[in-house]
Coordinates of C-alpha atoms and ligand atoms in Angstrom, one line a residue:
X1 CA 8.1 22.5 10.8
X2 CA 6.3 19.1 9.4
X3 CA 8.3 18.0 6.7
X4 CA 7.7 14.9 4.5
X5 CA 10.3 12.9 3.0
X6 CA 12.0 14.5 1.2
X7 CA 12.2 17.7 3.1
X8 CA 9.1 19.4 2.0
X9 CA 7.0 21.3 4.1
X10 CA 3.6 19.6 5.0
X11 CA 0.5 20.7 6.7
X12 CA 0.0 20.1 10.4
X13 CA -1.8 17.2 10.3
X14 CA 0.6 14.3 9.7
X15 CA -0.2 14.3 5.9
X16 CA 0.5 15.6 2.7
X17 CA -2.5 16.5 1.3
X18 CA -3.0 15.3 -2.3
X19 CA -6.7 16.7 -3.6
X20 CA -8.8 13.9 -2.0
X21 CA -6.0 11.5 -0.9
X22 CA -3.8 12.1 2.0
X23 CA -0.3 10.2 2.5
X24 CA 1.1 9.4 6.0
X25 CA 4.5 11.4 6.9
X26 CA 6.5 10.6 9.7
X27 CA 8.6 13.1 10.5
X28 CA 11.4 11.9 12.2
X29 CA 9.6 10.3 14.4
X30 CA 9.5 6.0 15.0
X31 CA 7.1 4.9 12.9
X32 CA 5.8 2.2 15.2
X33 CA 4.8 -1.0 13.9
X34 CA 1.2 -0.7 13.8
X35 CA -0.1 2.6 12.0
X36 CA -2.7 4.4 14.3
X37 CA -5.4 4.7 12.3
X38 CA -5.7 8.5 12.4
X39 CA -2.7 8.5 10.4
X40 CA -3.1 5.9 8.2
X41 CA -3.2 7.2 4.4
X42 CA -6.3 8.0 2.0
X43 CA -7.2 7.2 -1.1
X44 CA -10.5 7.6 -2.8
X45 CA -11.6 7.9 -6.2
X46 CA -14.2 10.2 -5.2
X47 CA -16.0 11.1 -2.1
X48 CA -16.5 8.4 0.9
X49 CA -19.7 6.6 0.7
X50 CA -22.1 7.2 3.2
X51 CA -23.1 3.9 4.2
X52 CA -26.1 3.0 6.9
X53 CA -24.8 0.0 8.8
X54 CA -28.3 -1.0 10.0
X55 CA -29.7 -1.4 6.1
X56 CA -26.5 -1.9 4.8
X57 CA -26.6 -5.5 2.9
X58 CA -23.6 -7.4 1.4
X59 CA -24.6 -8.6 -1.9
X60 CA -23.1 -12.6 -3.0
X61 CA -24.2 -12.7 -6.5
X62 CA -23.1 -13.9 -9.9
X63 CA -23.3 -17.8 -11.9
X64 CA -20.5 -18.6 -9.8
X65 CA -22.4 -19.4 -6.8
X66 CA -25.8 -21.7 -6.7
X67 CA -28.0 -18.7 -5.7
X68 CA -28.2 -14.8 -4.9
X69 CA -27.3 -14.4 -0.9
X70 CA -27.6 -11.3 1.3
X71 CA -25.3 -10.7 4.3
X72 CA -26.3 -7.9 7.1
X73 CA -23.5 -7.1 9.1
X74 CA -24.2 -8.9 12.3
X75 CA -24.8 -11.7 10.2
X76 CA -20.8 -11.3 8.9
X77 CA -19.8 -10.9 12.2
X78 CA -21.4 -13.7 13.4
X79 CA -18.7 -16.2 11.4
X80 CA -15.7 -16.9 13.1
X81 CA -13.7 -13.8 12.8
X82 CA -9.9 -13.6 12.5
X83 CA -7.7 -10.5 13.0
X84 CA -4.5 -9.9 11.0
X85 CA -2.1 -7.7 10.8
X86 CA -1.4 -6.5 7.3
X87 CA 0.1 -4.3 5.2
X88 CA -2.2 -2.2 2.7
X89 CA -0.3 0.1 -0.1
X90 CA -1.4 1.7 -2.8
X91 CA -0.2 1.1 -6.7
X92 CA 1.1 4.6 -6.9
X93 CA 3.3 4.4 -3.5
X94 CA 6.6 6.8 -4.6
X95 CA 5.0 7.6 -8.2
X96 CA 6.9 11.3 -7.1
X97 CA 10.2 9.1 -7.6
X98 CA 9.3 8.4 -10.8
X99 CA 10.3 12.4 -11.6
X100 CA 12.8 12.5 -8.8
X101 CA 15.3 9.9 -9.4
X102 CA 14.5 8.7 -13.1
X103 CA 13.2 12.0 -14.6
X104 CA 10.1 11.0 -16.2
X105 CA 7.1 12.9 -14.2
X106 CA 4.3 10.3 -14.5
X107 CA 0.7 11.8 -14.1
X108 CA -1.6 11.4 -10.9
X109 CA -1.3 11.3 -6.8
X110 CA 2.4 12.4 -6.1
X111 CA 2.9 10.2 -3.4
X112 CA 6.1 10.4 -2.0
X113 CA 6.8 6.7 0.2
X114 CA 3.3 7.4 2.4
X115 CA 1.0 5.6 0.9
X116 CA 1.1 2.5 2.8
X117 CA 0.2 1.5 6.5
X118 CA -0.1 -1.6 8.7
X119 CA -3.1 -2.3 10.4
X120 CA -4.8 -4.9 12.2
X121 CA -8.1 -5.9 10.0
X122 CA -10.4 -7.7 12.1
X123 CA -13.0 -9.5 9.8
X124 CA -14.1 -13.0 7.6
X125 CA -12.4 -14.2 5.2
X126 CA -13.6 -14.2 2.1
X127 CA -13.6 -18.2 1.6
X128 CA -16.0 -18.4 4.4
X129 CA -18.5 -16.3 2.7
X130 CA -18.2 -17.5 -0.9
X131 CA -18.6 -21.3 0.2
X132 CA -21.5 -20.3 2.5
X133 CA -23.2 -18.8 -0.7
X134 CA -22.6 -21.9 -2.6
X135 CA -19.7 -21.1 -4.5
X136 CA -19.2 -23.1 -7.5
X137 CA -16.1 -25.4 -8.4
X138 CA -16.4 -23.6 -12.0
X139 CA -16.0 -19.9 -10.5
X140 CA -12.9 -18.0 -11.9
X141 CA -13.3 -14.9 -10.1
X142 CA -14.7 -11.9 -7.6
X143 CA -15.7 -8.7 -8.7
X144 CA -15.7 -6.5 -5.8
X145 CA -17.8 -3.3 -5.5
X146 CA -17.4 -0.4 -4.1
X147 CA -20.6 1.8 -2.9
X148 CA -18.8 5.1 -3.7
X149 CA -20.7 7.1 -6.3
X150 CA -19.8 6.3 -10.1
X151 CA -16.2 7.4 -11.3
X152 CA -16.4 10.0 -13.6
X153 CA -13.7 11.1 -15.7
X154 CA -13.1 13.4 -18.5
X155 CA -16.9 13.4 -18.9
X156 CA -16.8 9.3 -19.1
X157 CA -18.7 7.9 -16.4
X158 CA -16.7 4.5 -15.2
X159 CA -19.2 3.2 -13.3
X160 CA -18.7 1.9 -9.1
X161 CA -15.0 1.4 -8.2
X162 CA -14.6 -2.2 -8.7
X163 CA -11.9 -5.1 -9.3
X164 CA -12.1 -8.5 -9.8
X165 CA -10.0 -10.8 -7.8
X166 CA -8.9 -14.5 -9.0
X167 CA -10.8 -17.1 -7.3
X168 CA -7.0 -19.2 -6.1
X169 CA -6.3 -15.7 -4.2
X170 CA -10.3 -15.1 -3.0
X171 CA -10.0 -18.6 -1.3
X172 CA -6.3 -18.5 -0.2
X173 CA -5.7 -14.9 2.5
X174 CA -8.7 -12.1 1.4
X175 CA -10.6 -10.8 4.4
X176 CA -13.5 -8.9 4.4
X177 CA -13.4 -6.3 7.2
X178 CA -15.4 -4.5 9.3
X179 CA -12.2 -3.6 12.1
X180 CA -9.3 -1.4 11.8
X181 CA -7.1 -1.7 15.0
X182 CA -10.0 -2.6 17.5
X183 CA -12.6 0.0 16.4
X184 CA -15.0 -0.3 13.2
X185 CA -13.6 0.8 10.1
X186 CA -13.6 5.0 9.6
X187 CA -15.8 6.3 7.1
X188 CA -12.8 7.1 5.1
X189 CA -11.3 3.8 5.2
X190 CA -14.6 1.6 4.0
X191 CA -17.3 1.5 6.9
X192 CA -19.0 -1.1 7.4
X193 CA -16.9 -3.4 5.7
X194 CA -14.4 -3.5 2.7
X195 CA -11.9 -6.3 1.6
X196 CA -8.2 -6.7 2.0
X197 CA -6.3 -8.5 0.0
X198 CA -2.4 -8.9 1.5
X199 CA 0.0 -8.2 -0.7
X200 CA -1.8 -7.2 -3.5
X201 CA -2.4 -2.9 -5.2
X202 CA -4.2 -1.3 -2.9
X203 CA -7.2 -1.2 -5.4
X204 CA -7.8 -4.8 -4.6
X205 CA -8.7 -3.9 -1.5
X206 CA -12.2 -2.2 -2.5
X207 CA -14.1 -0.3 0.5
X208 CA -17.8 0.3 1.1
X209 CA -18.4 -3.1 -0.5
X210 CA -21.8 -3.4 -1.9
X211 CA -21.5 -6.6 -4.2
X212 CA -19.2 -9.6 -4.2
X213 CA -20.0 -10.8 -8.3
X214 CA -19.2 -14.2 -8.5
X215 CA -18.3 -15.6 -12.0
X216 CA -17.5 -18.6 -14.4
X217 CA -16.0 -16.4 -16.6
X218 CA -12.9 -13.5 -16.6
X219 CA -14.9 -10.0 -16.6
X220 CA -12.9 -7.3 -16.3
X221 CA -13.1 -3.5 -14.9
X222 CA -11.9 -0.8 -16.0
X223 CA -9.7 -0.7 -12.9
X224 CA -7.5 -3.5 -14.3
X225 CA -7.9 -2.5 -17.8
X226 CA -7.6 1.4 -18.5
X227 CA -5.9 1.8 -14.5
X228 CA -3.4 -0.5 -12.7
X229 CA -2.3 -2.1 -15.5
X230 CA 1.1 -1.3 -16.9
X231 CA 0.7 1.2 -20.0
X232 CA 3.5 2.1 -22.4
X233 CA 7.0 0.5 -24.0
X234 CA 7.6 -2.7 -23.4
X235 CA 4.3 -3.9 -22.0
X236 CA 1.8 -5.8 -23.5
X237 CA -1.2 -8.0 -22.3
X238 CA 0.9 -10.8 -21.0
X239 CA 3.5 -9.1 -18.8
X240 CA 0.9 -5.7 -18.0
X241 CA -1.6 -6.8 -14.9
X242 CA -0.8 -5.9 -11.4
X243 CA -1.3 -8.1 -8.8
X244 CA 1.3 -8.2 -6.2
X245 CA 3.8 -5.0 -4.9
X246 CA 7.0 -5.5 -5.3
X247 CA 10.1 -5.3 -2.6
X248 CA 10.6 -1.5 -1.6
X249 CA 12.1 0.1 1.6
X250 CA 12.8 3.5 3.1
X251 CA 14.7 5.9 5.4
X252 CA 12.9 7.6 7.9
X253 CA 15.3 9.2 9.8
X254 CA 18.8 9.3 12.3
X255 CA 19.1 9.7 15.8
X256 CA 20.7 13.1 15.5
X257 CA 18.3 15.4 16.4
X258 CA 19.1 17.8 13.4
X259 CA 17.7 15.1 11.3
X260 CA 21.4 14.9 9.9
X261 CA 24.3 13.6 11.0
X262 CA 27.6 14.9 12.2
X263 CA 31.6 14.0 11.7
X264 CA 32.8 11.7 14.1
X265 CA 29.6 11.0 16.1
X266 CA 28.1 7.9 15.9
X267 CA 24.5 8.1 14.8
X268 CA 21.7 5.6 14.0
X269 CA 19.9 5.2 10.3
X270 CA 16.9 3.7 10.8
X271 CA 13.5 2.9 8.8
X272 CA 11.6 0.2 7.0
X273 CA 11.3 -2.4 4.3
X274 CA 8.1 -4.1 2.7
X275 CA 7.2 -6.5 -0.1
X276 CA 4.4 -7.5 -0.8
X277 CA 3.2 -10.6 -0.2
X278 CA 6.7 -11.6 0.8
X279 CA 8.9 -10.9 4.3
X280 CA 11.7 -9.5 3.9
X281 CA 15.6 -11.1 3.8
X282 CA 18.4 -8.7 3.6
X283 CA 18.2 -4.4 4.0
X284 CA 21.2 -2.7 2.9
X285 CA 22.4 0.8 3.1
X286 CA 25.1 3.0 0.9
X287 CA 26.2 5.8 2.5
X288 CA 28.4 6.8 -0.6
X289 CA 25.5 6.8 -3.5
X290 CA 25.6 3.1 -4.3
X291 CA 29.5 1.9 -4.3
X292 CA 29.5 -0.1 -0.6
X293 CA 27.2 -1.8 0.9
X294 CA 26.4 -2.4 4.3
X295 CA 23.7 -4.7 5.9
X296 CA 21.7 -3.1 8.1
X297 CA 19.8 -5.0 11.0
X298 CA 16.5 -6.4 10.5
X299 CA 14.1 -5.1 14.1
X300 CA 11.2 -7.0 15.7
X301 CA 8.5 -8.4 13.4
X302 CA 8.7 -9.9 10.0
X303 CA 6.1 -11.1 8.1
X304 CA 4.6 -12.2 5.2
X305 CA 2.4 -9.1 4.0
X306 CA 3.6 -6.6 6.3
X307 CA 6.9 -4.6 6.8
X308 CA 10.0 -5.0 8.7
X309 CA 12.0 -2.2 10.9
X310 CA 15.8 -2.0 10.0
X311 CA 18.6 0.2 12.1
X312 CA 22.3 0.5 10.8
X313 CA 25.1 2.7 12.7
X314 CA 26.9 4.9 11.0
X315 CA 29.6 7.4 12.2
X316 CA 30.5 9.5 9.1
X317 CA 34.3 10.3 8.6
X318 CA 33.7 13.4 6.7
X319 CA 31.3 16.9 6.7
X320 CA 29.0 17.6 3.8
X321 CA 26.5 16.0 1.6
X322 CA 26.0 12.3 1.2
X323 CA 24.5 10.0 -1.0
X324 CA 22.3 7.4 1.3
X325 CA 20.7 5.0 -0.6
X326 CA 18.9 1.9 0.7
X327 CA 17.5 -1.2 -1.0
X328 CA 16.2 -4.2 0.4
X329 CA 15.8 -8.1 -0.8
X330 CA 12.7 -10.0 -0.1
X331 CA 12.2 -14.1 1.1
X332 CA 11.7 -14.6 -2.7
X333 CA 15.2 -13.3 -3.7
X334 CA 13.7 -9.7 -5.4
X335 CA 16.3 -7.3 -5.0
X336 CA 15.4 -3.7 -5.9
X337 CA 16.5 -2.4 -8.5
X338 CA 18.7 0.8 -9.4
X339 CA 15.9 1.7 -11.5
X340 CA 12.4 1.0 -11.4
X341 CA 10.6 -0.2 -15.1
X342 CA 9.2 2.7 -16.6
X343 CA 5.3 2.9 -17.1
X344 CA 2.9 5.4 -18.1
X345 CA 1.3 5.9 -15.1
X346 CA 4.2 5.3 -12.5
X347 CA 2.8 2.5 -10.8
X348 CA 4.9 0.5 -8.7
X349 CA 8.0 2.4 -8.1
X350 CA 10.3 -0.1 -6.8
X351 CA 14.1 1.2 -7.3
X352 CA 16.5 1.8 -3.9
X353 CA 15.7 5.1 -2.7
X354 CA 18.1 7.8 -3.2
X355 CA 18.3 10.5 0.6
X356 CA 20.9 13.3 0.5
X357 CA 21.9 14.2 3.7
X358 CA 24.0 16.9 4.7
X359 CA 26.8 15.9 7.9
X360 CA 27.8 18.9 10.3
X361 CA 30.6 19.4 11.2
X362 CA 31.9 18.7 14.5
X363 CA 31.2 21.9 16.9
X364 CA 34.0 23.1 18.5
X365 CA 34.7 22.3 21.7
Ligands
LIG1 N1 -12.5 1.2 -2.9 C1 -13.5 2.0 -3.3 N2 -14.7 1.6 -3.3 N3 -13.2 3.3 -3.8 C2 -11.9 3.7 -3.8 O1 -11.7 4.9 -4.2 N4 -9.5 3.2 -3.5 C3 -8.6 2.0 -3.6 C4 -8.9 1.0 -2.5 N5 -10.3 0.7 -2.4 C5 -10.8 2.9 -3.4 C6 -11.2 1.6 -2.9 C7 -7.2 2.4 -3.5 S1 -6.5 3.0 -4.9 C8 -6.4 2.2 -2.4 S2 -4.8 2.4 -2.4 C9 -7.0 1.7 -1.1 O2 -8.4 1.5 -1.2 C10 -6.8 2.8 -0.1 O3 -7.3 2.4 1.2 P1 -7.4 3.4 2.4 O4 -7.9 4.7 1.9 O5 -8.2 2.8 3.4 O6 -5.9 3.6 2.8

């Protein structure tokens, strides 16, 4: 049977479903480097936007730019194009860990560690287009717009999803996409075209984008006021905006084939690390809940904005349940924590990872 992470039962299809959104599980299996994009996760504030490609227009507006443009989508497509590999996560990735390991249940989309995937986003970046439209020297910012129908919540109707990005990040490594590992971009992932921003809360990366606002001054959304915005003690308006995720890594697995591990064989832990828009520098692993430390080895790729593979071997001297916990350090020196800071809405959840795993004992010969 499918099970996710942390040993729960999940539907046939590779996901957890969460309402709308759908997380990635890989169960047991190599999580390759690139996510296919069948089983890259969902998230949507309401339903996908139906979007016709052939009248779709990409609105460049605002009194940050010298005048109004319009962008069809051949027309985006026919600026020199770049394809990157990059990692997209959402702000909630592990929010279930929030009740797990710290016990303090935070409210909304119980991810487990699914919600992120790395893809290769073929598209313009953003620079491109805002200089073509005449982009000011006095602009501060991008509001990007989604073409999704209105949020409503609670009877309050939000308006389009939408989230301004700083102009120093618009003009540094933002792409607007119209290609998700060679094909266009799914329905469900922001056909024709959406933005990603590397590094940054997934909500950055708005899809079905409609409008690119343009402005001299700070406006603000209710995506990075009321949501994504740390909420609760401690936090106030200077230390409460999300922008980057932070360092995280996971377990996804042994070479035993009972998913365990068992006395005396040698085995091999394996899984992944990530951090934002950092690589990543050291993974560690306790097999004994946290008291010693081993470095694992870092495997194949790692860059900037993505995530790196890590394998340790491990013979266990004894039967019975283990503490495994991981934790990884990123090219900037953030370690992760034992605990991640508390929030009202669990967003980033960045503590080592706590796996129990049960060793066998040896079968007689
Ligand atoms: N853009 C729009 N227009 N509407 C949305 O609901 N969800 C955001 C972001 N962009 C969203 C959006 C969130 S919270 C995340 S994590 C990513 O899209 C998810 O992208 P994916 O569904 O392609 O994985």
């Amino acid at each position: 049977m499918l099970r996710d992470h942390f040993g729960r039962p999940v539907a046939g299809d590779h996901f957890v479903h969460h309402g709308t959104d759908l997380e990635t599980v890989w169960d047991g299996e190599e999580v390759p480097y690139l996510t296919p994009t069948e089983r890259f996760f969902v998230r949507n504030h309401t339903e996908p936007a139906v979007v016709d490609a052939a009248s779709w227009r990409l609105l460049v507006t605002g009194d940050g730019v010298h005048r109004e443009a319009t962008y069809t989508l051949a027309e985006l497509q026919s600026f020199s194009s770049q394809t990157q590999e990059l990692a997209l996560e959402c702000t909630g990735n592990g929010r279930r860990l929030f009740a797990d390991q710290q016990g303090q249940a935070r409210p909304g989309t119980q991810w487990g560690l699914g919600a992120i995937g790395v893809a290769r986003w073929t598209g313009v970046p953003l620079g491109t287009i805002l200089r073509h439209a005449g982009l000011l020297e006095s602009a501060v910012q991008v509001m990007a717009v989604g073409l999704d129908e209105p949020y409503v919540d609670d009877g309050v109707n939000h308006g389009r999803v939408r989230r301004p990005v700083p102009i120093s990040k618009a003009l540094d490594d933002v792409l607007i996409a119209w290609g998700m590992n060679g094909e266009p971009l799914p329905r469900d992932h922001g056909f024709p075209a959406r933005l990603i921003v590397p590094g940054w809360v997934g909500i950055a990366s708005i899809k079905w984008l409609g409008e690119l606002r343009v402005t001299t001054t700070a406006e603000t959304s209710p995506w990075n006021t009321k949501w994504y915005r740390m909420h609760g003690i401690g936090w106030s308006d200077t230390n409460s905006a999300l922008d980057r995720m932070p360092v995280m890594s996971c377990l996804d697995g042994t070479s035993d084939p009972n998913g365990g591990a068992t006395v005396g064989r040698k085995t091999r832990l394996r899984g992944r690390a990530w951090a934002g828009e950092a690589s990543i520098s050291r993974v560690e692993v306790s097999t004994d809940g946290g008291r010693r430390w081993a470095d694992a080895t870092l495997v194949g790729r790692n860059e900037p904005s993505c995530w790196v593979a890590w394998t340790l071997p491990w013979t266990p001297e004894r039967a019975g349940s283990h503490d495994l916990v991981v934790r990884a350090t990123d090219s900037t020196g953030r370690r992760q924590p034992e605990r991640a800071p508390d929030n009202d809405d669990g967003y980033l959840f960045s503590a080592a990872v706590h796996y129990p795993i049960d060793v066998a004992c040896r079968a007689a010969g």
